[in-house]
């Protein structure tokens, strides 16, 4: 069974959807670590409820991204992590992790990429008055939400306020991400 770590910076609703999918037997993989760059993030409480070990760090306490990624990498190697799953991790992944995990880092983003990359994708879509936005799961590269797309789902947001658009998009995220992880993590096993 593949082993993965979740990286998150915020509420952790996607992380919880993934942990719940494992608990429900819909995702056969093992989440062995939560990494967060926000020691106060709510995702830590959710991790505790699911019995997931966590590592939280303060980026400013390090001289560089390389330095904290090296420390994280030691942990990932110790725990024999196969994949990194970004779930609301609001930080670009640097060369240390990208070269240690080529094509083994996934991200979810709340828009139909390449539309509305970066921060506040839902706000960007509402400001642009598009009737439809959605969700993208993609491999991570050095760019901002630019890696190869694995799966997308559309969400109607016409006439929605921010709360409703967020609710609709996150509902789809919580369904899509565990499904894609099940395919991606276990597909590779078939060829091994
Ligand atoms: C999610 O909507 C995720 O797609 C987004 O952050 C939110 C985290 O929510 N990620 C990005 O915007 C990445 N560019 P959560 O903490 O409740 O899972």
Short mmCIF file of C-alpha atoms and ligand atoms in Angstrom, two decimals:
data_model
loop_
_atom_site.label_atom_id
_atom_site.label_comp_id
_atom_site.label_asym_id
_atom_site.label_seq_id
_atom_site.Cartn_x
_atom_site.Cartn_y
_atom_site.Cartn_z
CA UNK A 1 0.00 0.00 0.00
CA UNK A 2 1.29 3.43 -0.93
CA UNK A 3 2.25 5.80 1.86
CA UNK A 4 1.65 9.53 1.58
CA UNK A 5 1.97 12.79 3.50
CA UNK A 6 -0.54 15.62 3.35
CA UNK A 7 0.73 19.22 3.32
CA UNK A 8 -1.87 21.81 4.39
CA UNK A 9 -1.98 25.38 5.66
CA UNK A 10 -5.58 25.97 6.65
CA UNK A 11 -8.85 24.46 7.71
CA UNK A 12 -8.06 21.00 6.36
CA UNK A 13 -11.47 20.07 5.00
CA UNK A 14 -9.79 18.33 2.05
CA UNK A 15 -7.39 16.52 4.35
CA UNK A 16 -10.36 15.34 6.40
CA UNK A 17 -12.20 14.13 3.29
CA UNK A 18 -9.11 12.06 2.40
CA UNK A 19 -8.76 10.62 5.91
CA UNK A 20 -12.49 9.82 5.97
CA UNK A 21 -12.22 8.08 2.58
CA UNK A 22 -9.47 5.88 4.04
CA UNK A 23 -11.62 5.15 7.12
CA UNK A 24 -14.57 4.28 4.84
CA UNK A 25 -12.43 1.90 2.74
CA UNK A 26 -12.76 4.06 -0.39
CA UNK A 27 -9.06 4.91 -0.55
CA UNK A 28 -6.49 2.19 -0.10
CA UNK A 29 -3.38 4.08 0.92
CA UNK A 30 -1.81 5.12 4.19
CA UNK A 31 -1.46 8.74 5.31
CA UNK A 32 1.56 8.69 7.60
CA UNK A 33 2.09 12.42 8.22
CA UNK A 34 0.53 15.85 8.10
CA UNK A 35 2.95 18.71 7.40
CA UNK A 36 1.80 22.26 8.06
CA UNK A 37 3.54 25.61 7.74
CA UNK A 38 0.93 27.15 10.09
CA UNK A 39 1.31 25.91 13.67
CA UNK A 40 -2.16 27.32 14.52
CA UNK A 41 -4.00 25.75 11.58
CA UNK A 42 -7.27 23.93 12.25
CA UNK A 43 -6.03 21.04 10.13
CA UNK A 44 -3.93 20.01 13.15
CA UNK A 45 -7.06 19.40 15.24
CA UNK A 46 -8.54 17.33 12.45
CA UNK A 47 -5.31 15.30 12.17
CA UNK A 48 -5.43 14.55 15.88
CA UNK A 49 -9.00 13.27 15.58
CA UNK A 50 -7.91 10.86 12.85
CA UNK A 51 -4.77 9.81 14.71
CA UNK A 52 -2.43 11.28 12.08
CA UNK A 53 1.04 12.40 13.26
CA UNK A 54 1.95 15.93 12.35
CA UNK A 55 4.95 18.15 11.81
CA UNK A 56 4.35 21.88 12.01
CA UNK A 57 6.99 24.45 11.29
CA UNK A 58 7.37 28.20 10.99
CA UNK A 59 9.02 29.08 7.67
CA UNK A 60 10.46 32.30 9.10
CA UNK A 61 12.49 30.29 11.59
CA UNK A 62 14.59 28.96 8.69
CA UNK A 63 17.16 30.75 6.57
CA UNK A 64 15.62 29.47 3.33
CA UNK A 65 13.01 27.24 1.70
CA UNK A 66 15.81 24.72 0.99
CA UNK A 67 16.53 24.50 4.70
CA UNK A 68 13.00 23.67 5.83
CA UNK A 69 12.39 21.39 2.86
CA UNK A 70 15.58 19.45 3.73
CA UNK A 71 14.26 18.95 7.25
CA UNK A 72 10.88 17.81 5.94
CA UNK A 73 12.61 15.47 3.47
CA UNK A 74 14.45 13.69 6.29
CA UNK A 75 11.08 13.04 7.92
CA UNK A 76 9.48 11.87 4.68
CA UNK A 77 12.36 9.46 4.05
CA UNK A 78 12.25 8.14 7.61
CA UNK A 79 8.54 7.47 7.22
CA UNK A 80 9.05 5.95 3.73
CA UNK A 81 6.62 8.39 2.12
CA UNK A 82 5.87 7.63 -1.55
CA UNK A 83 3.68 10.64 -2.41
CA UNK A 84 3.11 14.21 -1.23
CA UNK A 85 -0.50 15.37 -1.37
CA UNK A 86 -1.04 19.13 -1.16
CA UNK A 87 -4.41 20.04 0.33
CA UNK A 88 -4.57 23.80 0.72
CA UNK A 89 -0.80 24.17 1.21
CA UNK A 90 -0.36 27.81 0.27
CA UNK A 91 3.32 27.75 -0.58
CA UNK A 92 5.28 26.87 -3.72
CA UNK A 93 7.18 23.59 -3.51
CA UNK A 94 10.92 24.09 -3.99
CA UNK A 95 13.64 22.12 -5.71
CA UNK A 96 14.54 19.95 -2.72
CA UNK A 97 11.12 18.27 -2.63
CA UNK A 98 10.46 18.47 -6.37
CA UNK A 99 13.63 16.57 -7.18
CA UNK A 100 13.09 14.04 -4.38
CA UNK A 101 9.48 13.37 -5.51
CA UNK A 102 9.35 13.75 -9.32
CA UNK A 103 5.74 13.22 -10.48
CA UNK A 104 4.90 12.21 -6.94
CA UNK A 105 3.42 15.49 -5.69
CA UNK A 106 -0.26 16.25 -6.29
CA UNK A 107 -2.30 19.39 -5.67
CA UNK A 108 -5.96 20.36 -5.68
CA UNK A 109 -6.96 23.83 -6.83
CA UNK A 110 -10.42 25.44 -6.73
CA UNK A 111 -10.74 26.47 -10.39
CA UNK A 112 -10.63 24.98 -13.85
CA UNK A 113 -6.93 25.53 -14.47
CA UNK A 114 -5.33 27.21 -16.34
CA UNK A 115 -8.04 29.72 -15.36
CA UNK A 116 -7.57 31.52 -12.04
CA UNK A 117 -4.30 30.12 -10.66
CA UNK A 118 -2.82 31.38 -7.39
CA UNK A 119 -4.56 32.74 -4.34
CA UNK A 120 -8.32 33.16 -3.91
CA UNK A 121 -9.30 31.32 -7.08
CA UNK A 122 -12.96 31.36 -6.05
CA UNK A 123 -12.92 35.14 -5.55
CA UNK A 124 -11.15 35.55 -8.89
CA UNK A 125 -13.86 33.51 -10.65
CA UNK A 126 -16.67 35.48 -8.97
CA UNK A 127 -15.01 38.79 -9.88
CA UNK A 128 -14.70 37.61 -13.48
CA UNK A 129 -18.44 36.76 -13.49
CA UNK A 130 -17.92 33.36 -15.08
CA UNK A 131 -21.02 31.12 -14.84
CA UNK A 132 -18.94 27.98 -14.34
CA UNK A 133 -15.78 27.34 -12.39
CA UNK A 134 -14.62 24.09 -10.87
CA UNK A 135 -11.86 22.00 -9.41
CA UNK A 136 -8.55 20.71 -10.76
CA UNK A 137 -6.23 18.00 -9.47
CA UNK A 138 -2.77 18.20 -11.01
CA UNK A 139 0.84 17.16 -10.61
CA UNK A 140 3.01 19.82 -9.04
CA UNK A 141 5.91 21.47 -10.81
CA UNK A 142 7.92 24.58 -9.97
CA UNK A 143 5.21 26.96 -11.21
CA UNK A 144 2.11 28.33 -9.53
CA UNK A 145 -0.65 25.77 -10.25
CA UNK A 146 0.93 24.90 -13.60
CA UNK A 147 1.72 21.15 -13.53
CA UNK A 148 0.08 18.50 -15.75
CA UNK A 149 -3.65 18.17 -15.13
CA UNK A 150 -4.94 14.80 -13.91
CA UNK A 151 -8.67 15.50 -13.43
CA UNK A 152 -11.16 18.36 -13.49
CA UNK A 153 -14.80 18.82 -12.51
CA UNK A 154 -17.04 21.78 -13.37
CA UNK A 155 -19.17 23.60 -10.82
CA UNK A 156 -21.94 26.10 -11.65
CA UNK A 157 -21.41 29.31 -9.68
CA UNK A 158 -23.68 31.69 -11.60
CA UNK A 159 -25.59 33.91 -9.16
CA UNK A 160 -23.69 32.51 -6.16
CA UNK A 161 -22.30 34.63 -3.37
CA UNK A 162 -18.86 33.70 -2.05
CA UNK A 163 -20.22 31.41 0.68
CA UNK A 164 -22.36 29.40 -1.72
CA UNK A 165 -19.67 29.24 -4.43
CA UNK A 166 -17.15 28.00 -1.84
CA UNK A 167 -19.63 25.44 -0.51
CA UNK A 168 -20.33 24.07 -3.99
CA UNK A 169 -16.68 23.94 -5.01
CA UNK A 170 -15.48 22.37 -1.77
CA UNK A 171 -18.23 19.74 -1.92
CA UNK A 172 -16.84 18.66 -5.29
CA UNK A 173 -13.23 18.85 -4.04
CA UNK A 174 -14.05 16.48 -1.20
CA UNK A 175 -15.44 13.92 -3.66
CA UNK A 176 -12.86 14.34 -6.41
CA UNK A 177 -9.57 14.31 -4.48
CA UNK A 178 -9.98 10.93 -2.72
CA UNK A 179 -11.15 9.37 -6.02
CA UNK A 180 -8.16 10.72 -7.95
CA UNK A 181 -5.77 9.64 -5.21
CA UNK A 182 -7.20 6.14 -5.31
CA UNK A 183 -6.54 6.01 -9.07
CA UNK A 184 -3.11 7.65 -9.12
CA UNK A 185 -1.59 5.99 -6.07
CA UNK A 186 -2.83 2.53 -6.93
CA UNK A 187 -2.44 2.68 -10.72
CA UNK A 188 1.36 2.78 -10.38
CA UNK A 189 1.25 -0.38 -8.31
CA UNK A 190 -0.22 -2.32 -11.25
CA UNK A 191 2.89 -1.63 -13.32
CA UNK A 192 5.41 -2.38 -10.60
C1 LIG B 1 -9.11 24.32 -1.03
O1 LIG B 1 -10.23 24.90 -1.66
C2 LIG B 1 -8.00 24.10 -2.02
O2 LIG B 1 -8.44 23.77 -3.29
C3 LIG B 1 -7.32 25.45 -2.00
O3 LIG B 1 -7.31 25.81 -0.66
C4 LIG B 1 -8.50 25.31 -0.04
C5 LIG B 1 -8.11 24.64 1.25
O4 LIG B 1 -9.25 24.29 1.98
N1 LIG B 1 -6.00 25.37 -2.56
C6 LIG B 1 -5.46 26.32 -3.32
O5 LIG B 1 -6.01 27.38 -3.56
C7 LIG B 1 -4.07 25.99 -3.85
N2 LIG B 1 -3.65 26.94 -4.82
P1 LIG B 1 -9.17 23.20 3.13
O6 LIG B 1 -8.04 23.64 4.07
O7 LIG B 1 -10.50 23.28 3.82
O8 LIG B 1 -8.91 21.88 2.50
#
